[in-house]
Amino acid sequence: MKSFVREFITQSRHVTQELRHRQLIQTALGKYEVKRDEKKAAFQNWPAARQAAAETKWEAINHLDQHLTDFARRLEARGTVVHWASTAETARDIILGIVRDSKARSIIKSKAMTAEEIHLNDALEHAGFEVVESDLGEYIVQLRKEAPYHIVFPAMHLTRGEISELFARELGSAPTESPEELTMIARRALRQKYITADVGITGANFAIAETGMISITENEGNARLTAALPKVMITLLGIEKILPRLEDLALFLPMLATAGAGQALTCYNSLYGGPRQPGESDGPEQYHVVLLDNRRTQLLADPEQRDALHCIRCGACLNVCPIYRNIGGHTYATTYSGPIGSVITPHLRGLQDWKHLSYASSLCGACTETCPVKIDLHHHLLQNRRNSARQKPSRTEKLTFKLAAVVMNRPRLYAIVKKMARLFQPLHKLVKGSRLDPAYAWTQTRDLPTVPDQSFKDWWRTRA
Amino acid sequence: MNEREAILARIREALTLTAGKPGAHGGGPGHHEPAVSPGPGSARQWLPVVGDSFEERIALFRANSAELKTDFYLLNTREELAKLLVELRDIEGWQRIGSHSGSLTQPACETLALPVCRTDGSYDVHELEKCDAGLTECDALIAQTGSVLVTSRSAGGRALSVLPPHHVVLARREQLLPDLPAAFELVKTKYSPNYPSFASLITGPSRTGDIERILVLGAHGPKKLTILCL
Ligand code: SF4
């Protein structure tokens, strides 16, 4: 259990010192900030839009059972098979079953964080199927056998040189420094995959209860191809993706684009409401929608932090987070990184194992301030700390505070301790920053304040 | 209990405890309650401004197109349209095109006099993949964002507008809508309850910023988007 924390600390230390990483992230996010501010300013009233979005999601979550039933019923009415999965394992089994039934050989996938969450690719590959990620960033990290670095920009941590080397090694392409050429190499490599794939798997950004449709937001067109060409299409989504009405998208799509990538609107916002219908010329013969719980209902049962289910996965809180920008996405070792990941991972994977993420925060509140659906992120980090301490109090901490209380409540004793501190201070220098130092965790990189020769009280008494 | 019932039961159980209205916390500077609670068409008051007249809207659509790197042309006659199409064909050296039947696409295909892969009924994907351009109609143009609204019914299915490297949209002036709320309203009034299985708001040619956040056009979808509006 401890190893998650230790790994986290080791990695953080390593990444924060990597100059190349810092430079890449700062340039990438600097560009993002300029664009985001420009697009935000185009809104007539961004703060009011945020409040409206927050209330819409609140309403959706408050009637989640009703909305989900409507959503499923409407999809089913037009020939979609809707599956419900309580756990990651059930979801994997359902998808494996569909893939086996369709006698598929190859599978094309567009970006889906939910699929990362349930380790779908591993399961499919284990069962002998070829799965190809079609989003360029995801394709790159898949070739590197890595997890996505960021929920919106999966390959933000790589330079074009590294990508060129990777493509040369894996695809046999000629090395190039041009992002355009690199993109075209991937485009060519993936084209045939779309056409020959038997199954297409997608995620979803929103689920519209009113019309029984899922909505996918993307820039590249890979999700559209994934949904157009293979004869079987599967969409995996969390149950919290619900929006009540179709017109809610008129607010959510531009907000997602603005907060997430500094765009007025993402290139493709597509709605899918079933398999190929009578009279239509293409689209899958079979459409499956898999609704995933995987402990979301547990988060729902906590009214204090329930609003974390409002998240639209825009990634804005990652982009502004000083911790994320310093330690990078992979250090979290979770599917969802950044502030939102720190908040929900303890719910999804256990508080004691993942509480350290809630401590790794300056509590500056930049995340809360930027979140388009106004999730109270930094307070949730505090609540996680409180809950973990309540669940498993630290003995030393308790003892320290008890002792402090004893001393603080007795002025005479306090005076003695003060004198002793002054006396022992020179001795501290001998061990400072070494393992013998009782305050090692603090003093290895910082100084303790020096105890002055004279206290304020003494000075007050002796002032002329 | 099956999975569906189990999940719904857990949701109902969880919702017996209520959560306070969102946004009660500080929310940072500039925080304030919205004047109106969310409801039909209410997003309009918060979204970017759109002018009232046709001229203003077309100007906004044009400006958005320029930023998105969409080629937008407003044409006055069918002859102008035909001339432009022929020019495009010759400059880009189109050998074959994909299209579907429609009152604008039909004459356009005749003008171009090229082999056409039609996507009105079942078609061969490999044939469509070899096309140099996909010629489609649309449901609407949206001034606010410079988007084109297509559905599987209005634009010849799902693949025609995304597989060929150049997507050419033929639209009419009357199809210009002011904003996103109007676009979703149109989808509802035009199709409800018998919705097409696919609809998409296309905003510029396909793009990616996945390599060092540098913009590259034509990631997987069309490298070029041309909108010809009559
Ligand atoms: S918590 Fe808010 S800012 Fe962070 S990803 Fe979710 S919606 Fe975006």
Short mmCIF file of C-alpha atoms in Angstrom, two decimals, chain B residues 28-218:
data_model
loop_
_atom_site.label_atom_id
_atom_site.label_comp_id
_atom_site.label_asym_id
_atom_site.label_seq_id
_atom_site.Cartn_x
_atom_site.Cartn_y
_atom_site.Cartn_z
CA GLY B 28 -13.42 32.77 -7.46
CA PRO B 29 -13.66 36.40 -8.49
CA GLY B 30 -16.41 37.27 -10.89
CA HIS B 31 -18.67 34.74 -9.30
CA HIS B 32 -22.36 35.43 -9.48
CA GLU B 33 -25.68 33.67 -9.77
CA PRO B 34 -27.24 33.54 -13.22
CA ALA B 35 -30.15 35.86 -13.75
CA VAL B 36 -32.24 33.06 -15.22
CA SER B 37 -32.24 29.39 -14.40
CA PRO B 38 -31.35 27.17 -17.34
CA GLY B 39 -34.29 26.55 -19.64
CA PRO B 40 -35.21 26.44 -23.32
CA GLY B 41 -33.09 28.82 -25.37
CA SER B 42 -31.60 30.42 -22.28
CA ALA B 43 -28.02 29.72 -23.31
CA ARG B 44 -28.37 32.44 -25.92
CA GLN B 45 -27.89 35.22 -23.38
CA TRP B 46 -24.48 33.91 -22.29
CA LEU B 47 -23.01 32.70 -25.56
CA PRO B 48 -21.02 34.96 -27.92
CA VAL B 49 -23.04 37.76 -29.53
CA VAL B 50 -24.62 37.29 -32.97
CA GLY B 51 -26.09 40.15 -34.98
CA ASP B 52 -29.73 40.34 -36.03
CA SER B 53 -29.52 41.02 -39.75
CA PHE B 54 -28.55 38.57 -42.47
CA GLU B 55 -25.57 40.77 -43.38
CA GLU B 56 -24.20 40.72 -39.86
CA ARG B 57 -24.64 36.98 -39.60
CA ILE B 58 -23.01 36.25 -42.91
CA ALA B 59 -20.14 38.54 -41.95
CA LEU B 60 -19.72 36.63 -38.69
CA PHE B 61 -19.85 33.30 -40.51
CA ARG B 62 -17.22 34.57 -42.91
CA ALA B 63 -14.95 35.77 -40.11
CA ASN B 64 -15.28 32.47 -38.24
CA SER B 65 -14.55 30.54 -41.42
CA ALA B 66 -11.38 32.51 -41.97
CA GLU B 67 -10.18 31.76 -38.44
CA LEU B 68 -11.03 28.07 -38.82
CA LYS B 69 -9.35 27.88 -42.25
CA THR B 70 -12.61 26.95 -43.94
CA ASP B 71 -12.96 28.27 -47.51
CA PHE B 72 -16.28 30.06 -47.63
CA TYR B 73 -17.90 31.54 -50.73
CA LEU B 74 -21.19 33.36 -50.97
CA LEU B 75 -22.44 33.06 -54.53
CA ASN B 76 -25.28 34.76 -56.33
CA THR B 77 -26.11 32.46 -59.20
CA ARG B 78 -25.97 28.80 -60.10
CA GLU B 79 -23.57 29.74 -62.89
CA GLU B 80 -21.10 31.18 -60.40
CA LEU B 81 -21.38 28.03 -58.35
CA ALA B 82 -20.75 25.83 -61.38
CA LYS B 83 -17.75 27.91 -62.41
CA LEU B 84 -16.18 27.67 -58.95
CA LEU B 85 -16.67 23.92 -58.80
CA VAL B 86 -15.01 23.42 -62.14
CA GLU B 87 -12.11 25.59 -61.00
CA LEU B 88 -11.69 23.53 -57.85
CA ARG B 89 -11.80 20.32 -59.88
CA ASP B 90 -9.10 21.55 -62.24
CA ILE B 91 -6.81 23.09 -59.65
CA GLU B 92 -6.89 20.04 -57.40
CA GLY B 93 -7.07 17.58 -60.26
CA TRP B 94 -10.09 15.65 -59.02
CA GLN B 95 -10.48 12.28 -60.72
CA ARG B 96 -13.60 11.09 -58.97
CA ILE B 97 -15.93 12.39 -56.32
CA GLY B 98 -18.37 11.08 -53.76
CA SER B 99 -21.84 12.57 -53.48
CA HIS B 100 -25.50 11.93 -52.75
CA SER B 101 -28.70 12.97 -54.45
CA GLY B 102 -30.09 16.39 -53.67
CA SER B 103 -31.32 19.49 -55.44
CA LEU B 104 -27.92 21.18 -55.16
CA THR B 105 -25.60 18.17 -55.40
CA GLN B 106 -27.32 16.69 -58.48
CA PRO B 107 -26.62 19.60 -60.83
CA ALA B 108 -23.17 20.04 -59.29
CA CYS B 109 -22.24 16.45 -60.14
CA GLU B 110 -23.46 16.95 -63.68
CA THR B 111 -21.35 20.07 -64.06
CA LEU B 112 -18.25 18.31 -62.82
CA ALA B 113 -18.68 15.43 -65.25
CA LEU B 114 -16.58 13.04 -63.17
CA PRO B 115 -17.22 9.48 -62.02
CA VAL B 116 -19.35 9.70 -58.87
CA CYS B 117 -19.50 7.30 -55.94
CA ARG B 118 -23.06 7.71 -54.70
CA THR B 119 -23.89 7.15 -51.06
CA ASP B 120 -27.68 7.19 -51.29
CA GLY B 121 -27.89 3.49 -50.62
CA SER B 122 -25.28 0.90 -49.75
CA TYR B 123 -21.92 1.69 -51.35
CA ASP B 124 -18.40 0.32 -51.42
CA VAL B 125 -16.18 2.02 -48.83
CA HIS B 126 -13.07 1.32 -50.87
CA GLU B 127 -14.60 3.26 -53.74
CA LEU B 128 -15.41 6.18 -51.48
CA GLU B 129 -11.90 6.12 -50.06
CA LYS B 130 -10.49 6.68 -53.54
CA CYS B 131 -12.55 9.84 -54.07
CA ASP B 132 -10.77 13.20 -54.13
CA ALA B 133 -13.70 15.10 -52.69
CA GLY B 134 -17.02 14.52 -50.97
CA LEU B 135 -19.83 16.78 -52.14
CA THR B 136 -22.71 17.10 -49.67
CA GLU B 137 -25.62 19.26 -48.72
CA CYS B 138 -26.36 20.17 -45.11
CA ASP B 139 -29.11 21.07 -42.63
CA ALA B 140 -27.80 24.44 -41.57
CA LEU B 141 -24.88 26.86 -41.29
CA ILE B 142 -24.30 28.43 -37.88
CA ALA B 143 -23.06 32.01 -37.79
CA GLN B 144 -21.98 32.02 -34.15
CA THR B 145 -19.38 29.29 -34.62
CA GLY B 146 -18.86 28.95 -38.36
CA SER B 147 -20.22 25.41 -38.20
CA VAL B 148 -22.06 23.22 -40.70
CA LEU B 149 -24.81 20.98 -39.36
CA VAL B 150 -25.08 17.68 -41.21
CA THR B 151 -27.10 14.53 -40.53
CA SER B 152 -27.04 11.11 -42.12
CA ARG B 153 -30.18 12.15 -43.96
CA SER B 154 -29.09 15.53 -45.28
CA ALA B 155 -25.49 14.72 -46.17
CA GLY B 156 -25.43 11.22 -47.64
CA GLY B 157 -24.69 9.16 -44.54
CA ARG B 158 -21.92 9.14 -41.99
CA ALA B 159 -18.75 8.69 -44.04
CA LEU B 160 -19.18 10.91 -47.11
CA SER B 161 -18.46 14.10 -45.19
CA VAL B 162 -15.42 12.73 -43.36
CA LEU B 163 -13.61 10.11 -45.45
CA PRO B 164 -12.58 12.00 -48.65
CA PRO B 165 -9.72 14.51 -48.17
CA HIS B 166 -11.81 17.49 -49.27
CA HIS B 167 -15.35 18.11 -48.02
CA VAL B 168 -17.37 20.48 -50.19
CA VAL B 169 -20.65 21.67 -48.72
CA LEU B 170 -23.40 23.13 -50.88
CA ALA B 171 -25.78 25.30 -48.89
CA ARG B 172 -28.47 27.89 -49.37
CA ARG B 173 -28.67 31.32 -47.76
CA GLU B 174 -31.91 30.44 -46.00
CA GLN B 175 -30.01 27.74 -44.15
CA LEU B 176 -27.94 30.24 -42.18
CA LEU B 177 -28.93 30.10 -38.50
CA PRO B 178 -27.78 32.55 -35.86
CA ASP B 179 -26.51 30.31 -33.07
CA LEU B 180 -26.19 26.93 -31.40
CA PRO B 181 -29.55 27.01 -29.59
CA ALA B 182 -31.21 27.57 -32.97
CA ALA B 183 -29.29 24.63 -34.43
CA PHE B 184 -30.49 22.17 -31.80
CA GLU B 185 -34.00 23.53 -32.08
CA LEU B 186 -33.86 22.84 -35.80
CA VAL B 187 -32.76 19.24 -35.23
CA LYS B 188 -35.77 18.77 -32.99
CA THR B 189 -38.42 20.46 -35.10
CA LYS B 190 -37.15 18.94 -38.32
CA TYR B 191 -36.73 15.34 -37.19
CA SER B 192 -38.41 14.57 -33.84
CA PRO B 193 -39.34 11.86 -33.01
CA ASN B 194 -37.79 10.09 -35.98
CA TYR B 195 -34.19 11.26 -35.61
CA PRO B 196 -31.45 10.25 -38.04
CA SER B 197 -28.92 7.96 -36.36
CA PHE B 198 -26.13 10.49 -36.90
CA ALA B 199 -25.80 14.27 -36.74
CA SER B 200 -22.68 16.38 -36.54
CA LEU B 201 -21.65 19.98 -36.16
CA ILE B 202 -18.61 20.38 -38.38
CA THR B 203 -16.48 23.35 -37.43
CA GLY B 204 -13.59 23.69 -39.83
CA PRO B 205 -11.43 21.05 -41.49
CA SER B 206 -10.12 18.15 -39.39
CA ARG B 207 -7.25 19.22 -37.14
CA THR B 208 -4.92 18.12 -34.39
CA GLY B 209 -2.58 19.75 -31.93
CA ASP B 210 -1.27 16.53 -30.50
CA ILE B 211 2.34 17.16 -31.48
CA GLU B 212 3.73 19.97 -29.32
CA ARG B 213 0.33 21.69 -29.49
CA ILE B 214 1.12 22.82 -33.04
CA LEU B 215 -1.93 23.04 -35.28
CA VAL B 216 -1.97 20.61 -38.20
CA LEU B 217 -4.94 20.35 -40.56
CA GLY B 218 -6.24 17.04 -41.88
#
